[in-house]
Short mmCIF file of C-alpha atoms in Angstrom, two decimals:
data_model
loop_
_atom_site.label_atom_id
_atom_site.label_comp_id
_atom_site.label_asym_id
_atom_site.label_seq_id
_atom_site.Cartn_x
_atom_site.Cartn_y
_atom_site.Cartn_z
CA UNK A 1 104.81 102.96 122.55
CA UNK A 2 103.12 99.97 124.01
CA UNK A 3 104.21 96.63 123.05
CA UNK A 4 100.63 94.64 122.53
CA UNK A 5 101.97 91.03 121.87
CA UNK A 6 105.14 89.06 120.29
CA UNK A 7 106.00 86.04 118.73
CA UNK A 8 109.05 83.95 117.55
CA UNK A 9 109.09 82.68 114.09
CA UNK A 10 112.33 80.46 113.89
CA UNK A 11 114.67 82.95 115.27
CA UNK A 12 112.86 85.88 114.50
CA UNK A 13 110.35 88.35 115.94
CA UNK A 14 106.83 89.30 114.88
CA UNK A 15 105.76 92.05 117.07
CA UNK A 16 102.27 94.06 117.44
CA UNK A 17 102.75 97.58 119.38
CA UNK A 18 100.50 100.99 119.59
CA UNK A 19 101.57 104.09 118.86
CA UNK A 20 102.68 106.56 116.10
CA UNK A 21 104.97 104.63 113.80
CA UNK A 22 106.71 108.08 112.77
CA UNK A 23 108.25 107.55 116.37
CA UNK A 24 109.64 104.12 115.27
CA UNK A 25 113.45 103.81 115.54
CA UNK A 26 113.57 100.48 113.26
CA UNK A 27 115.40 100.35 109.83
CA UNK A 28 112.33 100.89 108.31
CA UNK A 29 108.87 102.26 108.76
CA UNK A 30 106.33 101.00 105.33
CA UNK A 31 104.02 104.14 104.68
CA UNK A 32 101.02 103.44 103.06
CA UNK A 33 101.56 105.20 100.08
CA UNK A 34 99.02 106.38 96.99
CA UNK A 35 100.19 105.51 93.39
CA UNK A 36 101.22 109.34 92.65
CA UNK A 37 103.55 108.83 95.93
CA UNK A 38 101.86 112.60 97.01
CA UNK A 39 101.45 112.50 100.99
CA UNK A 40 99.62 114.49 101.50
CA UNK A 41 97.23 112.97 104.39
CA UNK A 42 96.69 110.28 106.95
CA UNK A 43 100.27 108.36 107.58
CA UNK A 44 101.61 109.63 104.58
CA UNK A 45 100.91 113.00 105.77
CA UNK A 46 102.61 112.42 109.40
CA UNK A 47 105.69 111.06 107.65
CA UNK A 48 106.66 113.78 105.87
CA UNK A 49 105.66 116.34 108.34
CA UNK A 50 107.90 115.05 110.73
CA UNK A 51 110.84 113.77 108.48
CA UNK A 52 110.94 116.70 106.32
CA UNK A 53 110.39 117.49 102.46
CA UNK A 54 113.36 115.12 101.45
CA UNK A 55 110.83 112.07 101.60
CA UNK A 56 108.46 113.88 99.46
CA UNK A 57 111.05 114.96 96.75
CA UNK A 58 112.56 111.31 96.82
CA UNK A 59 109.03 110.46 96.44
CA UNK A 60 108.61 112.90 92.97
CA UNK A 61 111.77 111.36 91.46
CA UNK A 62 110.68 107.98 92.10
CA UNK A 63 107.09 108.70 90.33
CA UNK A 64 104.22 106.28 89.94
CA UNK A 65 104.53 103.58 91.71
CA UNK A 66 101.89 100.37 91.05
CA UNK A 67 99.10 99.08 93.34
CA UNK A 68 100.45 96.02 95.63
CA UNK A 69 104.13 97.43 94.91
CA UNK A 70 106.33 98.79 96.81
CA UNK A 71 109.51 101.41 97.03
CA UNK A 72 112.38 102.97 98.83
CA UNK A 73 113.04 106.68 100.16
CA UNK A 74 115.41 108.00 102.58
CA UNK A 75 113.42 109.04 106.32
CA UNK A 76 114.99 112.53 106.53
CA UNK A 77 114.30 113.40 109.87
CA UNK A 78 112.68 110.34 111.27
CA UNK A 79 114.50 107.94 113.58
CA UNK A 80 113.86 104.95 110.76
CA UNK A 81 116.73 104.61 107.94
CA UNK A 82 114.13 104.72 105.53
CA UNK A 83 110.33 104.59 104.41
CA UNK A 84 109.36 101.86 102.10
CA UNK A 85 106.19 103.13 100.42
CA UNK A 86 103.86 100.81 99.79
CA UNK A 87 100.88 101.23 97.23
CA UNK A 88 97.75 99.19 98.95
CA UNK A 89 94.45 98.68 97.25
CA UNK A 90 91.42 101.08 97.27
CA UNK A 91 88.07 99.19 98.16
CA UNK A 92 86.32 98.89 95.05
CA UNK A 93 89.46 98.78 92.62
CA UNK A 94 89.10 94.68 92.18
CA UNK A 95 91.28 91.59 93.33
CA UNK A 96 92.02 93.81 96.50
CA UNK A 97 92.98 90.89 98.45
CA UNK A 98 95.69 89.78 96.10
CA UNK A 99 96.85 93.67 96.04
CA UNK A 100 97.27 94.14 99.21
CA UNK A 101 99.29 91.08 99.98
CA UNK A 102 101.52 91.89 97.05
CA UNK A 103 102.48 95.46 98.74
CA UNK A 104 103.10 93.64 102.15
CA UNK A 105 105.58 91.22 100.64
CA UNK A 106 107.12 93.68 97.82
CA UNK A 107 107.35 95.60 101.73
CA UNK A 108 109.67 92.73 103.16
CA UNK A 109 111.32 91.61 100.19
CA UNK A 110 112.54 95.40 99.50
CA UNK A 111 113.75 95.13 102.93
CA UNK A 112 115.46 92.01 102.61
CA UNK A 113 117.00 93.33 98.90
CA UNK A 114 118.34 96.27 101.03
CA UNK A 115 119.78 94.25 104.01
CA UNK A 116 117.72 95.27 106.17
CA UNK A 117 117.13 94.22 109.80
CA UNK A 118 113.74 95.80 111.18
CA UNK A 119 110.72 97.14 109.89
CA UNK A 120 107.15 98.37 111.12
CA UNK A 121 104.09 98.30 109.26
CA UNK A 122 100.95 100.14 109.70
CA UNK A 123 97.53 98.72 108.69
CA UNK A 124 97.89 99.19 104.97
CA UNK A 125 94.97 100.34 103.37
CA UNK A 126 92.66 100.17 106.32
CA UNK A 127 91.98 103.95 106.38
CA UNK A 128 90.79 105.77 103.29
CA UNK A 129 91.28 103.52 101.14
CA UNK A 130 88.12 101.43 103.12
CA UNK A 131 89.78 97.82 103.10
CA UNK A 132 87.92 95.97 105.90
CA UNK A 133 90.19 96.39 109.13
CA UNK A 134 89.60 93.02 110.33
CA UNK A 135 90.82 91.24 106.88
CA UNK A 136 93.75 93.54 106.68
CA UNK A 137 95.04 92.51 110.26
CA UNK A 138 94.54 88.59 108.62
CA UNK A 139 96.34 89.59 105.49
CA UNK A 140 99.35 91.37 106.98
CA UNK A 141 100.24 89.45 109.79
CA UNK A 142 99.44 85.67 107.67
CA UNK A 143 101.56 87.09 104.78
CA UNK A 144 104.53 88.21 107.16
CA UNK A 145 104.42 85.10 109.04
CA UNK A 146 104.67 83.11 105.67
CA UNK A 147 107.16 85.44 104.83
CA UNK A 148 109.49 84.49 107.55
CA UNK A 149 108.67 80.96 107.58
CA UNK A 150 109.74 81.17 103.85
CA UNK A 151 112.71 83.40 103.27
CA UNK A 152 115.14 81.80 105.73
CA UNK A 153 118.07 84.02 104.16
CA UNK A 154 115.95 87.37 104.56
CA UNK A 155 117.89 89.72 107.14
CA UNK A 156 114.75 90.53 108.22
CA UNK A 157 115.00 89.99 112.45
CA UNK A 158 111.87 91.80 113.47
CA UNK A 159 108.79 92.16 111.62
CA UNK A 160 106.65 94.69 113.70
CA UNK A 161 102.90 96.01 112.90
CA UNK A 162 102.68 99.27 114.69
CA UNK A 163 98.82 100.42 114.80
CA UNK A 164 97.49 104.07 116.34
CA UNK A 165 94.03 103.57 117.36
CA UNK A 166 92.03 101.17 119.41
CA UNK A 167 89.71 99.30 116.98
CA UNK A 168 92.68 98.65 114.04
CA UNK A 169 94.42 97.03 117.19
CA UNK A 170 91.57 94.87 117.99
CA UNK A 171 91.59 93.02 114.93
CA UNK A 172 95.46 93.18 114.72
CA UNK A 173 95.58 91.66 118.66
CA UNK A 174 93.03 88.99 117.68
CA UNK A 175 95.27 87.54 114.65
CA UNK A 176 98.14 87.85 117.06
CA UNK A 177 96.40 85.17 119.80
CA UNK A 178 95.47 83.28 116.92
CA UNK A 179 99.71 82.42 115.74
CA UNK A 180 101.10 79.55 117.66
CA UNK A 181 103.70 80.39 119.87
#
C-alpha cells in the first residue's frame, strides 16, 4: 500500500493510496456493488473471495438495492468492520452524474449513521460499468470534500480513495493537486 497524497479538511483526512482495498484495515471498505448485490466480478468479486460467503449471504438478505444508494454488510474475513455496498451508475442508464454522487454520499452518510471512523473507496463505477475515469476521480473526491466541509458532526476522521491500477490513479492524483491544502 502506497500512500499517493493527503489532505486536511478541518481536522480531518482525505487520503489517495494504491493498492488492493480488500487489504484495507479501515472501518470500512465501499464495494462497488450491482443492484442484485451478486459479486460476482471485479471488486465485488475480490471482496467476497477474500472475506468469505458471509458478505454474499448478508448481501441476499439485504436484496435490491437502488442505483446511487448505498448499504451495510458485515466484512467476514477482511480486516475492515464492514463493506458498505454502493450501487453506482452504468454508462448509458441516464443522469449518471447525479447517480453516482448519490452512492458516494449515501457511502459516507451510512458511515456516519453507523459511527463510523474510516472508510476507503474505490473508483465507483469506473470499471464495467464504463463511467469516464477522469469524471469519477472529480465526482468522488469533490463530493467527499463537500462532505466533510459539510457534516461537521460526521465521525467520519479519514476519508480514503484506495485505487489498484495506474491510469484510475492518474486522474484520482490530478484532483488530489488540484484541493487546497
Amino acid at each position: 500500500m502506497k500512500v499517493i497524497g493527503e489532505r486536511r479538511i478541518g481536522n480531518r483526512d482525505i487520503r489517495l493510496v494504491q493498492g488492493d482495498i480488500t487489504e484495507r484495515d479501515t472501518d470500512a471498505i465501499v464495494n462497488a456493488a450491482n443492484t442484485h448485490l451478486q459479486h460476482g466480478g471485479g471488486v465485488a468479486g475480490a471482496i467476497v473471495r477474500k472475506g468469505g460467503q458471509i458478505i454474499q449471504d448478508e448481501s441476499d438478505k439485504i436484496g435490491f438495492t437502488p442505483v446511487g444508494h448505498a448499504v451495510l454488510t458485515s466484512a467476514g474475513r477482511l480486516s475492515a468492520k464492514f463493506v458498505i455496498h454502493a450501487v453506482g451508475p452504468r454508462m448509458g442508464e441516464g443522469d449518471e452524474e447525479n447517480k453516482l454522487k448519490n452512492a458516494v454520499v449515501s457511502s459516507l452518510l451510512l458511515a456516519s449513521e453507523k459511527g463510523l471512523q474510516s472508510i476507503s473507496i474505490p473508483a465507483i463505477s469506473s470499471g464495467i460499468f464504463g463511467f469516464p475515469k477522469d469524471r469519477c476521480a472529480k465526482i468522488l473526491v469533490r463530493e467527499s470534500v463537500e462532505f466533510l466541509k459539510k457534516q461537521t458532526k460526521s465521525s467520519l476522521k479519514v476519508v480514503e480513495f484506495c485505487i489498484y491500477d495506474d491510469l484510475t490513479l492518474g486522474y484520482f492524483r490530478k484532483e488530489f493537486e488540484n484541493l487546497r491544502a
